[in-house]
Structures are given as structure tokens and as C-alpha cells.
PDB file of C-alpha atoms and ligand atoms in Angstrom:
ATOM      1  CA  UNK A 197     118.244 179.547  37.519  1.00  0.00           C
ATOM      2  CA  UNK A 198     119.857 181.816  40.403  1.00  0.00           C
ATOM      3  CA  UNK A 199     120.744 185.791  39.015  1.00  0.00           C
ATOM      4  CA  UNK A 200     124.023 184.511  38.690  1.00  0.00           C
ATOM      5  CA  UNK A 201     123.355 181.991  36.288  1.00  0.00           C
ATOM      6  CA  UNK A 202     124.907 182.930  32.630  1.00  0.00           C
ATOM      7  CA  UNK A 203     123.031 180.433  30.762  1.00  0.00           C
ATOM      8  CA  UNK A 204     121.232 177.116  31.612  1.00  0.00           C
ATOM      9  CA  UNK A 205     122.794 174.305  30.643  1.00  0.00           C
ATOM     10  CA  UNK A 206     122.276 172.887  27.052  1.00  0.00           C
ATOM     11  CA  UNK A 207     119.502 169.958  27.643  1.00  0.00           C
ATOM     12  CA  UNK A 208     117.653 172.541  28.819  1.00  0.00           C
ATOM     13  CA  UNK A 209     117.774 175.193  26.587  1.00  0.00           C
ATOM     14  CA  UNK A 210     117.253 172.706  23.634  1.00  0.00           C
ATOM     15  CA  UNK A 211     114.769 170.348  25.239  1.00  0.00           C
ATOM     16  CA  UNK A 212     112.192 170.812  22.882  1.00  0.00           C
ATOM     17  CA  UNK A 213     114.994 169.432  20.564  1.00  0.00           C
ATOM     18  CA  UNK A 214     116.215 166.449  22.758  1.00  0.00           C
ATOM     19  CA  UNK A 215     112.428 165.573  22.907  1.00  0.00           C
ATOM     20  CA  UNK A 216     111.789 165.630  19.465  1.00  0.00           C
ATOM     21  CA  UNK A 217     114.610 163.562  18.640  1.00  0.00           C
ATOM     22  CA  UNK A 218     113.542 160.843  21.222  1.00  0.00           C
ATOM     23  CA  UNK A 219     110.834 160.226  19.439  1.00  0.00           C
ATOM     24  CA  UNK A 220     112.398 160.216  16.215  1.00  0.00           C
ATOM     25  CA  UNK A 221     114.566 156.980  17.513  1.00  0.00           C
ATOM     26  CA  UNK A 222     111.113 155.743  18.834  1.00  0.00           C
ATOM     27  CA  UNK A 223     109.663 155.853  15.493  1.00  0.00           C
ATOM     28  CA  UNK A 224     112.548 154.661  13.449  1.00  0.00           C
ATOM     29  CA  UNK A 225     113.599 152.086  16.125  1.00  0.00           C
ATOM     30  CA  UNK A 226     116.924 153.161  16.238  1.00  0.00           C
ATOM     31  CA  UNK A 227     118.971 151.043  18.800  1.00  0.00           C
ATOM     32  CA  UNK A 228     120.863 153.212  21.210  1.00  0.00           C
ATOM     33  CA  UNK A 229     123.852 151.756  23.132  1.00  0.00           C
ATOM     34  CA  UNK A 230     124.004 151.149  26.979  1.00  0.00           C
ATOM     35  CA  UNK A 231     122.448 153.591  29.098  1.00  0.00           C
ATOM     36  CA  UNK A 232     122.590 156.424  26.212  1.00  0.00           C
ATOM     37  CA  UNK A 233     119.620 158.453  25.711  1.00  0.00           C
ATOM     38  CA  UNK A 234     119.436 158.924  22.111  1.00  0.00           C
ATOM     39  CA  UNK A 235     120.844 156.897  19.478  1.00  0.00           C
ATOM     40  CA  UNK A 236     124.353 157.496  17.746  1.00  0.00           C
ATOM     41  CA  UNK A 237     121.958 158.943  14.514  1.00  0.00           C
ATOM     42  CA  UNK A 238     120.185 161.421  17.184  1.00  0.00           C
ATOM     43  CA  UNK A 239     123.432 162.430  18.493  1.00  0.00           C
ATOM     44  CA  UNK A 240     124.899 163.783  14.902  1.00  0.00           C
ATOM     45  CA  UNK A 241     121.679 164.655  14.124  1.00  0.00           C
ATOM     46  CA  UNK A 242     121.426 166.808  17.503  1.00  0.00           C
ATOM     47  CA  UNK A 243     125.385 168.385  16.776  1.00  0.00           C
ATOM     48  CA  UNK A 244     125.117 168.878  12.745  1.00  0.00           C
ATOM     49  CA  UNK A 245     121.326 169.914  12.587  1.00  0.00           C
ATOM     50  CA  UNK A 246     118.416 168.534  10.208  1.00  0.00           C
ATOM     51  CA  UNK A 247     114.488 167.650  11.003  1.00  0.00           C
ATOM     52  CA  UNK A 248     113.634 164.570  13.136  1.00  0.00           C
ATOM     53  CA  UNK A 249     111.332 162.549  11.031  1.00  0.00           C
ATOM     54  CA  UNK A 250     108.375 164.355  12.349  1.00  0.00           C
ATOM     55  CA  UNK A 251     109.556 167.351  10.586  1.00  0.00           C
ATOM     56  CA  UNK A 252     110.777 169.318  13.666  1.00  0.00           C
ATOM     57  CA  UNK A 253     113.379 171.577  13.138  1.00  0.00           C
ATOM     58  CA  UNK A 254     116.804 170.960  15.033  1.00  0.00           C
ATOM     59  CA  UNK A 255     119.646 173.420  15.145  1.00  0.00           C
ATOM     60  CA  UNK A 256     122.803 173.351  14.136  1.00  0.00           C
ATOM     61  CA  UNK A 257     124.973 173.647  17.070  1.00  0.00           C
ATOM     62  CA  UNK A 258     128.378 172.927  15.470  1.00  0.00           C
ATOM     63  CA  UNK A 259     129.313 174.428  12.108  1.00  0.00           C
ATOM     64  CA  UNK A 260     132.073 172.298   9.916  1.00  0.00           C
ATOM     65  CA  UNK A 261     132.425 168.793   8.572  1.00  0.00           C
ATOM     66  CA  UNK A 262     129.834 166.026   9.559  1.00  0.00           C
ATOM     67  CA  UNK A 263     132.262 163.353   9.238  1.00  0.00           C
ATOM     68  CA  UNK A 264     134.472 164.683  12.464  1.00  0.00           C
ATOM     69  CA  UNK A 265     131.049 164.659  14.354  1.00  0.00           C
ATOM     70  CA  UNK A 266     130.049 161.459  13.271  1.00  0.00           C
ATOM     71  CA  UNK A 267     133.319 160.172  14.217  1.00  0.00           C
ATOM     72  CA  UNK A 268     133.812 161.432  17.655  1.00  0.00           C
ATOM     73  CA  UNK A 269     130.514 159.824  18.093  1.00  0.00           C
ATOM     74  CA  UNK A 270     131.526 156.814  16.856  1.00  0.00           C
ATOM     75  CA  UNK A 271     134.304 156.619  19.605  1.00  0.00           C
ATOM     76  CA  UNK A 272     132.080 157.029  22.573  1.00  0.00           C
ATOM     77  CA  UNK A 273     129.143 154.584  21.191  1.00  0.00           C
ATOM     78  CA  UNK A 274     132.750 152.159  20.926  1.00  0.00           C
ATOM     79  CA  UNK A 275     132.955 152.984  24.102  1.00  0.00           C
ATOM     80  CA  UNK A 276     136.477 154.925  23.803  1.00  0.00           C
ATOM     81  CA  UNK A 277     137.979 157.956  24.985  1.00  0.00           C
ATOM     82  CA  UNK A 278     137.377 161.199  23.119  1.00  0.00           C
ATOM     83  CA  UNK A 279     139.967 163.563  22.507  1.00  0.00           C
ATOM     84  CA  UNK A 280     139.535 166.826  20.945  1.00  0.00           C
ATOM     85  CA  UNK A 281     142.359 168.647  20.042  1.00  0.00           C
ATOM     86  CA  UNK A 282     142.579 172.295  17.965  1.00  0.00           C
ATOM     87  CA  UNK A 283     143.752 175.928  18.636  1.00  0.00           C
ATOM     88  CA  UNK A 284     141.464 177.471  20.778  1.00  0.00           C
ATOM     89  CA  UNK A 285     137.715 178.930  19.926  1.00  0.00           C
ATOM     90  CA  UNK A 286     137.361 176.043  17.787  1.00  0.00           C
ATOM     91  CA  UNK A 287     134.203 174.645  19.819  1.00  0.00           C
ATOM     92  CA  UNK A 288     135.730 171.862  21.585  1.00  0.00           C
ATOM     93  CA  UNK A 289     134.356 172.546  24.754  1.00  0.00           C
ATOM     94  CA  UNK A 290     130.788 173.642  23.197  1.00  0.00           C
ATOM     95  CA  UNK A 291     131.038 170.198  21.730  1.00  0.00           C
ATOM     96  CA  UNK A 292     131.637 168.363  24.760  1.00  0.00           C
ATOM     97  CA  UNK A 293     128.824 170.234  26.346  1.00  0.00           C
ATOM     98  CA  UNK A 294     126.013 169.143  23.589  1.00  0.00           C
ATOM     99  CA  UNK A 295     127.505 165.782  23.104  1.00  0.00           C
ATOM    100  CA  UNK A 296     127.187 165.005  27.067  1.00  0.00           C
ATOM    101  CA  UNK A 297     123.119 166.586  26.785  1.00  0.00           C
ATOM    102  CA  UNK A 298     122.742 164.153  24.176  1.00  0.00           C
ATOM    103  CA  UNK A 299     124.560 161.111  24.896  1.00  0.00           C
ATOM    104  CA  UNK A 300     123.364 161.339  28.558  1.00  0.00           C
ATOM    105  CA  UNK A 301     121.114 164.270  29.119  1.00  0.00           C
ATOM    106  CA  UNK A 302     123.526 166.147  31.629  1.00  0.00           C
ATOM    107  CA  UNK A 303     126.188 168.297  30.376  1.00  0.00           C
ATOM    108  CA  UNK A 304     126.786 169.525  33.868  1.00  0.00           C
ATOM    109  CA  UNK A 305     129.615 166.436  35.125  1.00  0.00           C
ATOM    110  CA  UNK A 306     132.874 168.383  34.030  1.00  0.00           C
ATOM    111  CA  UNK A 307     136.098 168.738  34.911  1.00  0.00           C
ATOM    112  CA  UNK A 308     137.845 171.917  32.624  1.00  0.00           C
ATOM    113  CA  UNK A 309     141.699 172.759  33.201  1.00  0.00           C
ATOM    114  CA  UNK A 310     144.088 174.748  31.291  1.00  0.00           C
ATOM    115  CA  UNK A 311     147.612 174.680  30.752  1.00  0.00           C
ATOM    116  CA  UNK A 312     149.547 177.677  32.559  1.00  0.00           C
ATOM    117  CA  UNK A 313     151.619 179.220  29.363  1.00  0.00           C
ATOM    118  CA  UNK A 314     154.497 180.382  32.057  1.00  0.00           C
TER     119      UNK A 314
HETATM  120  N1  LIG B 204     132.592 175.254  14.262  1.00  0.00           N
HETATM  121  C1  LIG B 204     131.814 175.885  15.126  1.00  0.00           C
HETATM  122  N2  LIG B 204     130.486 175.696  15.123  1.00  0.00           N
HETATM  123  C2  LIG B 204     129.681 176.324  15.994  1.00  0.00           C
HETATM  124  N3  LIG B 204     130.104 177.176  16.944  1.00  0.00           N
HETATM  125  C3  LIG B 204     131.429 177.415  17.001  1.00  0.00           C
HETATM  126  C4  LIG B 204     132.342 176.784  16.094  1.00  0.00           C
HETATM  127  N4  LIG B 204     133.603 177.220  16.404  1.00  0.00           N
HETATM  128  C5  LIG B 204     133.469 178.057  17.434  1.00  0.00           C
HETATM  129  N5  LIG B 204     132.164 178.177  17.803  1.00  0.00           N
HETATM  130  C6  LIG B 204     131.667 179.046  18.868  1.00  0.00           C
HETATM  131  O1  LIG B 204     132.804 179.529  19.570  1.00  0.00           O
HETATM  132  C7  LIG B 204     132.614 179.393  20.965  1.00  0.00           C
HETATM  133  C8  LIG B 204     133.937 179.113  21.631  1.00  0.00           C
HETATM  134  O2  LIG B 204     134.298 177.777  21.439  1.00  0.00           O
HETATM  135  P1  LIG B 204     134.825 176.843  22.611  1.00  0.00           P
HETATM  136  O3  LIG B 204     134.869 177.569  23.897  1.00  0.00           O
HETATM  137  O4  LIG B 204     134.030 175.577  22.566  1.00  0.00           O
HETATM  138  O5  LIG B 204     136.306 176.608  22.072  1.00  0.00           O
HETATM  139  P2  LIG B 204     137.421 175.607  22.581  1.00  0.00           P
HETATM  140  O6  LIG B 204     137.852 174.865  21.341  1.00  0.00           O
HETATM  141  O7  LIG B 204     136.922 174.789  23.717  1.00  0.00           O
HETATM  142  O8  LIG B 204     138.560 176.614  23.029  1.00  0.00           O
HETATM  143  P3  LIG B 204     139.720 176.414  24.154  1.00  0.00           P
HETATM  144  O9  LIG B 204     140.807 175.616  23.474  1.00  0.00           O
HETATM  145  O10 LIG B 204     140.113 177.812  24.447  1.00  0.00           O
HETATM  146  O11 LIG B 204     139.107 175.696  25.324  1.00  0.00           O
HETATM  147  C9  LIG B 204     131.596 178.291  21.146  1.00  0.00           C
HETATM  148  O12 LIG B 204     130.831 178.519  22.306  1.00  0.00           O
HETATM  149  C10 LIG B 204     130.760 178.365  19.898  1.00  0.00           C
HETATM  150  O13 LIG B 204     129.669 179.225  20.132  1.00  0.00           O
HETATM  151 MG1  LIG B 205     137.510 174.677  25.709  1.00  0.00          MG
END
């Protein structure tokens, strides 16, 4: 982390969390599609917060309805698109960012554009 660094990224600030919830899919044998690192279970798990069957505490990282997590996770493990749409500040991004830690372990492989409003 350089002095210019804001924040490190996500899978490493919650690494203790990724971790734990690796061996939570060990331990419950969870099948995890192609070349994703956690299961689709460890993903919402991961986004909506809870305790990994070892009893380790996870986070909550986004706040609201479990069912829009568990479908935009859904889509990927379909291997689909994913398309998040709201008014801004509604976490999309922040989303993206975990979901990409947990599905691959790198949230760092982004593109982010905005739409000029002239
Ligand atoms: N439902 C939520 N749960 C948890 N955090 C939230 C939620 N909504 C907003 N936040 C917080 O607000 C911050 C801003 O959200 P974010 O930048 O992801 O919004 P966005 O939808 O991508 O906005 P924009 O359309 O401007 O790109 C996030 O970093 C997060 O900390
Ligand atoms: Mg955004």
C-alpha cells in the first residue's frame, strides 16, 4: 500500500472473512462453479452477512433485500451478464467490488465510466 493508496482493495481488507468462508464450503461441500472461489452460498453469505458454520462472524457489506443479492448471483453462477441499475449512492459499484473479491478473489479488473449530463 503506497501513501497514496485510499483503501486496499476488498479481498484484502476482509480476508479473514474470504478465508473463513472457504472453509465453510470445504466443510459443507458446497460445489462452486468453474473457476469461482467460493460457492454461490459463500457469495450471498459474503454480501448479506451471517456466521460461516464455524461460527465466524461475517459482515454485512450490503444493507437491503437478500433476494436481489441472491439473484444477481444467480446470473453470474448462470454464467450471464450482470446489470445493476439505480439512482446513484445506491451501492452498485460497492457491490461489484465485493462480488468480484468473492466470486474471483480480485476486485481490482475494472473498467468505471460515467455518462457526461451535458
Ligand atoms: N444498501 C447499501 N448497503 C451498504 N452500503 C451502502 C448501501 N447503499 C449505499 N451504501 C454505501 O454507499 C456508498 C456509495 O455507493 P456506490 O458508490 O456503490 O453507489 P453507486 O450505486 O455505484 O453510485 P453511482 O451510480 O454514482 O455509481 C458505498 O460505498 C456504500 O458504502
Ligand atoms: Mg458506481
Amino acid at each position: 500500500m503506497t501513501e497514496n493508496t485510499l483503501r486496499q482493495p476488498v479481498e484484502i481488507q476482509f480476508k479473514t472473512e474470504l478465508d473463513a468462508l472457504l472453509g465453510h464450503d470445504e466443510t459443507l461441500k458446497l460445489l462452486k462453479p468453474d473457476h469461482w472461489l467460493l460457492s454461490p452460498q459463500a457469495v450471498v453469505l459474503y454480501l448479506i452477512g451471517g456466521k460461516t458454520h464455524d461460527g465466524t462472524l461475517i459482515s454485512a457489506k450490503y444493507i437491503g433485500q437478500r433476494r436481489l443479492i441472491e439473484t444477481a448471483v444467480a446470473t453470474l453462477a448462470t454464467d450471464r451478464a450482470l446489470l445493476l441499475l439505480g439512482v446513484p449512492g445506491t451501492a452498485k459499484s460497492w457491490v461489484s467490488e465485493h462480488i468480484a473479491a468473492a466470486v474471483s478473489g480480485n476486485s481490482q479488473q475494472l473498467i468505471q465510466c460515467k455518462r457526461s449530463l451535458k
